[in-house]
CSV table of C-alpha atoms in Angstrom, one decimal:
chain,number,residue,atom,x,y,z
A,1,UNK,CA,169.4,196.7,164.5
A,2,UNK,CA,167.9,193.8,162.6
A,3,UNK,CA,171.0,193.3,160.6
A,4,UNK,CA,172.9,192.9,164.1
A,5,UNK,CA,170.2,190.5,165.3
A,6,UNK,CA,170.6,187.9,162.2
A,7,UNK,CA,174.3,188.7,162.3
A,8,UNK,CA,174.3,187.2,166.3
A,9,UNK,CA,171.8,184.9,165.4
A,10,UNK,CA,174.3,183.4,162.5
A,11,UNK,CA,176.8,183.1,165.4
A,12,UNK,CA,174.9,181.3,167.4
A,13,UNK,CA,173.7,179.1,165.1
A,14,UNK,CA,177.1,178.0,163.7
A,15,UNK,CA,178.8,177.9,167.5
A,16,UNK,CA,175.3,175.6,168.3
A,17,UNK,CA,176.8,173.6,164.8
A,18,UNK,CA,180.5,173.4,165.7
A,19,UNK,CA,179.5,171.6,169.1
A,20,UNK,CA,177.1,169.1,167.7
A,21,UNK,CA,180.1,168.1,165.3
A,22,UNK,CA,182.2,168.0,167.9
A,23,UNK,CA,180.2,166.2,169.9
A,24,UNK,CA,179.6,163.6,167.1
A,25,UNK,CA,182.5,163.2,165.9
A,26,UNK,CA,184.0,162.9,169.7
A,27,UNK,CA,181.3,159.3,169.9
A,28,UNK,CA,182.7,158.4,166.8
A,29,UNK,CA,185.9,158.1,168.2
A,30,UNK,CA,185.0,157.0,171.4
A,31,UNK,CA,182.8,154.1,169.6
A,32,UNK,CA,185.9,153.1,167.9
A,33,UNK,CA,188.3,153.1,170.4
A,34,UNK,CA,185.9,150.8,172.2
A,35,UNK,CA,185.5,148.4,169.3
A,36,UNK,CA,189.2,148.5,168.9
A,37,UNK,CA,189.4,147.6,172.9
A,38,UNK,CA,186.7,144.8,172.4
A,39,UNK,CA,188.6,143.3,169.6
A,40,UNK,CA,192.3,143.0,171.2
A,41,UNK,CA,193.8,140.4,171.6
A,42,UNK,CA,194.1,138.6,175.6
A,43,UNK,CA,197.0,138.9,177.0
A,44,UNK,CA,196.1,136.7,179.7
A,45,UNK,CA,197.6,133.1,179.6
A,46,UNK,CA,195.5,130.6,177.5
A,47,UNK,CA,193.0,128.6,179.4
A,48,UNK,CA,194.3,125.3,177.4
A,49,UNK,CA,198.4,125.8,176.8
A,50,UNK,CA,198.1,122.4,175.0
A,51,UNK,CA,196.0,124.0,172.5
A,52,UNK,CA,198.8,126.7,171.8
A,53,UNK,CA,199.8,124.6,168.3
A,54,UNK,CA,200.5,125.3,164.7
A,55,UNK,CA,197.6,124.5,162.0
A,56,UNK,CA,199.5,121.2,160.9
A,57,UNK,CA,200.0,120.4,164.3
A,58,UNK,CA,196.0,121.2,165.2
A,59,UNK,CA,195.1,118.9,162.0
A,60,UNK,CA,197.6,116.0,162.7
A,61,UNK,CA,195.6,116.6,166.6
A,62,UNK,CA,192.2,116.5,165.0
A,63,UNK,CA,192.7,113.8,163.0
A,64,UNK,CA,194.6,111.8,165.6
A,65,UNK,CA,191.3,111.9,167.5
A,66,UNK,CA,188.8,111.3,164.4
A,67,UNK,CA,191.4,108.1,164.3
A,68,UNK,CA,190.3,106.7,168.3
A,69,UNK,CA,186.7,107.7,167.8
A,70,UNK,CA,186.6,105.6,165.1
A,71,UNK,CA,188.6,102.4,166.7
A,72,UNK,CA,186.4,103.4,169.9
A,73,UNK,CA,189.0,104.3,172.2
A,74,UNK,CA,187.8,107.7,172.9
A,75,UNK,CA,189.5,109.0,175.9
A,76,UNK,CA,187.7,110.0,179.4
A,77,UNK,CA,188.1,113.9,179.4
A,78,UNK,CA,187.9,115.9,182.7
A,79,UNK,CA,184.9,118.0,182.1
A,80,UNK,CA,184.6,118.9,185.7
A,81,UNK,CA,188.1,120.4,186.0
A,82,UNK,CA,188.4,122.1,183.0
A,83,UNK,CA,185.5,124.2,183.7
A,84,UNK,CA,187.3,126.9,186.1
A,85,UNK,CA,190.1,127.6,183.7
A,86,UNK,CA,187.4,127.7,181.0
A,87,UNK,CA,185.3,130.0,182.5
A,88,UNK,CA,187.9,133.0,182.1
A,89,UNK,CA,188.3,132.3,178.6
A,90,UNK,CA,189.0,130.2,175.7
A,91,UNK,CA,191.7,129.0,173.0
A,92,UNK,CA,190.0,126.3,170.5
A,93,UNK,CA,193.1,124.7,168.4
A,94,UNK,CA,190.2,124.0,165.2
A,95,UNK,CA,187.0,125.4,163.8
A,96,UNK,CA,184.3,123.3,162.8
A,97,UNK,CA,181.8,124.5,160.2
A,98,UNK,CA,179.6,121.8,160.1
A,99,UNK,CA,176.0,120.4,159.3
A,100,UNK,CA,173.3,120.3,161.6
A,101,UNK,CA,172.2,116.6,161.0
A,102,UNK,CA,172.3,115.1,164.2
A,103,UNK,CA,174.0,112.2,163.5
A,104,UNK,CA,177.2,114.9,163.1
A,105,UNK,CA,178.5,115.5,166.5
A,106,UNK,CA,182.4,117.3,165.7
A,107,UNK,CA,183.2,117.1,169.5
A,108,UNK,CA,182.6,113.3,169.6
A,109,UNK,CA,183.7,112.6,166.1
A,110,UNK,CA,187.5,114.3,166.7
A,111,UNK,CA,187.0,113.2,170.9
A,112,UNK,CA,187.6,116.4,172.1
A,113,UNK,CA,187.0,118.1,175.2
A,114,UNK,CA,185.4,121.1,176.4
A,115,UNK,CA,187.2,124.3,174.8
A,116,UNK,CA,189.0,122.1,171.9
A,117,UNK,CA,186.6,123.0,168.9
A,118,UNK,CA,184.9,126.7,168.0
A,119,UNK,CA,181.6,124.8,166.1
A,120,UNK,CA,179.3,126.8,163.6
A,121,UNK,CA,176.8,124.4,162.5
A,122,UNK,CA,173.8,124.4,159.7
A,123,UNK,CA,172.4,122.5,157.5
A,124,UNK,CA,174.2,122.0,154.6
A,125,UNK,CA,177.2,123.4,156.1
A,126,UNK,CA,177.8,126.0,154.0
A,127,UNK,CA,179.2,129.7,154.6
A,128,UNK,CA,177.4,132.5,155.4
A,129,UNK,CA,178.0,136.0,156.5
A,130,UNK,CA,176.7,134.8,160.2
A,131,UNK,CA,179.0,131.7,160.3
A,132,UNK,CA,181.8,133.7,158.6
A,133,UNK,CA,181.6,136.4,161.3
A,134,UNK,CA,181.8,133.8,163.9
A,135,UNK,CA,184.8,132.3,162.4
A,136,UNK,CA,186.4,135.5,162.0
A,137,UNK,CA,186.1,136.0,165.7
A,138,UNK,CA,187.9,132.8,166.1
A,139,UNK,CA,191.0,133.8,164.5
A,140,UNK,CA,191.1,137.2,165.3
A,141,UNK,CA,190.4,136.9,168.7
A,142,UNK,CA,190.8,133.1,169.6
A,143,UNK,CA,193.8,132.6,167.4
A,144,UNK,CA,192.5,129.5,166.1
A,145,UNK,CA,194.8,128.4,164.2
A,146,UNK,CA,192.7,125.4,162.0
A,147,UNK,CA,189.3,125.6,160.4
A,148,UNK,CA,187.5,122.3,158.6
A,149,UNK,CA,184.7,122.7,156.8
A,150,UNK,CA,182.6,119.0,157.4
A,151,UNK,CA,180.2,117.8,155.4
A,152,UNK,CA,179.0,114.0,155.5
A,153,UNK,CA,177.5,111.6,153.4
A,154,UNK,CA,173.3,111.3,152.8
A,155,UNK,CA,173.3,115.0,153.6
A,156,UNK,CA,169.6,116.0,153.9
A,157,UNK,CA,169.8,119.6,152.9
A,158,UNK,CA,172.1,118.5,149.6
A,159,UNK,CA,169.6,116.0,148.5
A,160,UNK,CA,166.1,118.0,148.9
A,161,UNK,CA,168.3,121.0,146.6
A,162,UNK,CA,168.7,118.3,143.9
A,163,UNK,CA,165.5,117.6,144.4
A,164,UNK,CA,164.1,120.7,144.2
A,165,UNK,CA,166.1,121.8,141.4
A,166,UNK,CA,165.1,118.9,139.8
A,167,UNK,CA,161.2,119.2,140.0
A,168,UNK,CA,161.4,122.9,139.8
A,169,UNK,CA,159.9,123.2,142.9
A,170,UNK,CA,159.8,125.6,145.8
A,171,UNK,CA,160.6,123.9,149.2
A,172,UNK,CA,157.9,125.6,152.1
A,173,UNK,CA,159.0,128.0,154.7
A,174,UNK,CA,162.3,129.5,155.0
A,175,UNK,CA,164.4,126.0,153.3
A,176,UNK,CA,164.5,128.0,149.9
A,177,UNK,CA,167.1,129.8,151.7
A,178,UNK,CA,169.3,126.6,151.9
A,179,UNK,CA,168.6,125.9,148.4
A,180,UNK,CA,170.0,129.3,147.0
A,181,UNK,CA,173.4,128.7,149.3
A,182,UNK,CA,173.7,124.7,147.9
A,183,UNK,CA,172.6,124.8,144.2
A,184,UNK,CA,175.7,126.4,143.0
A,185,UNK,CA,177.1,123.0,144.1
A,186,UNK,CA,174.5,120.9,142.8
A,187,UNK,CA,174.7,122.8,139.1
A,188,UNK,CA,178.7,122.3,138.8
A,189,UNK,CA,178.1,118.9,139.5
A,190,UNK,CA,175.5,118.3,137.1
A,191,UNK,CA,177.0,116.9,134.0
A,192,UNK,CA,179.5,114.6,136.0
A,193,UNK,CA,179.6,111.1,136.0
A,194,UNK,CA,178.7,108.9,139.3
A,195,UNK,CA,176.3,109.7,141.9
A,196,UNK,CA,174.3,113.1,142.1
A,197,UNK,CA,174.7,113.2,145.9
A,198,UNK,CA,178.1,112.5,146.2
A,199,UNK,CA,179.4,114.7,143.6
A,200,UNK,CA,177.3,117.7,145.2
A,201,UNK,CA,178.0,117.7,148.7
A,202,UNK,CA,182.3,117.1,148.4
A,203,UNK,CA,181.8,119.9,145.9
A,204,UNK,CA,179.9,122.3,148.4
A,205,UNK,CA,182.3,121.0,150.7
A,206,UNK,CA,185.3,122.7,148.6
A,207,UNK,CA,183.3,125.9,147.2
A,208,UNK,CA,183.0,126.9,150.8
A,209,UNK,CA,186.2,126.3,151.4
A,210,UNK,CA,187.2,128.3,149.2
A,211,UNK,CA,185.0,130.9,149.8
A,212,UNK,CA,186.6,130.8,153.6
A,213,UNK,CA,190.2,131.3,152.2
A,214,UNK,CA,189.0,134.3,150.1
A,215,UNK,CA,187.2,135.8,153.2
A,216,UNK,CA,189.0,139.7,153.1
A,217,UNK,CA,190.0,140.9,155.0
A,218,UNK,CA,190.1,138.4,157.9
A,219,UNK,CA,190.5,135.1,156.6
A,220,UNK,CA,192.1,135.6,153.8
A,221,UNK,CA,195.3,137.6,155.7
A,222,UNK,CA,195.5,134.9,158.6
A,223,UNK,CA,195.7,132.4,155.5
A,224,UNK,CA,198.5,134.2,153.7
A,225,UNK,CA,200.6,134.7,157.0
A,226,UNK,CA,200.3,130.9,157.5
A,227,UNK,CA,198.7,131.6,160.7
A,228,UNK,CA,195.5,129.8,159.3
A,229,UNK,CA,194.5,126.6,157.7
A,230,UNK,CA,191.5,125.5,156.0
A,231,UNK,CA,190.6,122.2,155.2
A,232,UNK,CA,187.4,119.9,153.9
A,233,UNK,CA,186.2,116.6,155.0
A,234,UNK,CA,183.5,114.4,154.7
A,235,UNK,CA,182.1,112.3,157.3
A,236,UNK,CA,181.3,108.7,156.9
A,237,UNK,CA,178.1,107.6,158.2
A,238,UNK,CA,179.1,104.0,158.5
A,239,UNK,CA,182.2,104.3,160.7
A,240,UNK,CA,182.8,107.9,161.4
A,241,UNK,CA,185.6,108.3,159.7
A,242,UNK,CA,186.8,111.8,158.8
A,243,UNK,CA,188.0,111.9,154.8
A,244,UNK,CA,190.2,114.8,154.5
A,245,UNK,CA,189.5,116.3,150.6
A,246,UNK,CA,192.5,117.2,148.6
């Protein structure tokens, strides 16, 4: 009789087992059909048709704008009308990574409206995996079709990593974090002629920019298709020009 018992028992048990895994692997799939769902594409028309262009034509746009900013001949956007077309969605025609110094303001400085540009802004403007994510939801899911990686001259966050790097010294808080992410910059540049500053910040303008193109599987597919283009620039304090980097 006790040989029946753990013999039923045994049963049991692996019955008890076989729905578990079932059960599992049944959330599993369920989990992932509902990322897959969150991650499709709209089919609905796009808020902004206008912004419905290719990555050349979203640059020539960009810098077209950069261009009446500059002369200061922004033009007078309807903020107020936009916003119930806006409010079902959006369709940015350019990405921004960009520094947080507050004298960089990408919506002014390319006089865009609301909707136009899909910003990711901090110091140093420099790509991590938060601002990579968020630009990877632009393209797979906003279909942005241009991304420009700004940085600007007198950068803040470049100069205290020379600085620190430099003196040897250890910035307080969390800014050691925006040293590690800028040095490799500031030690490529170290041996070149001209000014320290300059040379570091267009060069941690192009390493990330590189570092966006290479983004796998994302970024770097959308790049290969020519659905995506990736630019630098540097901002002039002086004028607000936009220098596009070769």
């Amino acid at each position: 009789m006790c040989h029946l018992c753990d013999a039923r028992e045994a049963v049991t048990a692996q019955a008890t087992s076989r729905r578990r895994f079932l059960g599992l692997t049944g959330g599993i799939a369920a989990g992932l059909a509902f990322s897959s769902a969150a991650w499709a594409k709209d089919k609905k028309p796009p808020p902004k048709p206008q912004n419905v262009v290719s990555p050349d034509e979203a640059l020539d746009r960009l810098m077209k704008g950069n261009a009446r900013y500059v002369e200061g001949i922004s033009r007078r956007h309807d903020f107020k009308h936009e916003r119930e077309a806006l409010a079902g969605g959006q369709n940015p025609y350019a990405a921004i990574l960009s520094c947080a110094d507050s004298r960089i303001a990408p919506e002014y400085a390319f006089d865009s409206g609301r909707g136009d540009l899909f910003v990711c802004r901090v110091a140093g403007n420099f790509a991590n995996d938060d601002s990579v994510a968020s630009l990877e939801y632009s393209v797979a899911v906003l279909n942005t079709p241009l991304f420009v990686v700004l940085g600007h001259e007198s950068c803040g966050a470049v100069d205290a990593t020379i600085k620190s790097l430099k003196d040897n010294t250890t910035l307080p808080g969390h800014l050691p974090s925006l040293v590690a992410a800028l040095a490799p910059a500031v030690k490529a540049v170290a041996d070149q002629l001209g000014d320290k500053l300059v040379n570091a910040t267009r060069r941690n303008v192009s390493d990330n920019v590189a570092k966006l193109k290479a983004a796998a599987p994302i970024l770097s597919e959308a790049v290969g298709q020519g659905k995506l283009k990736i630019v630098g620039g540097i901002y002039r304090l002086g004028d607000g020009r936009v220098e596009l980097l070769s």
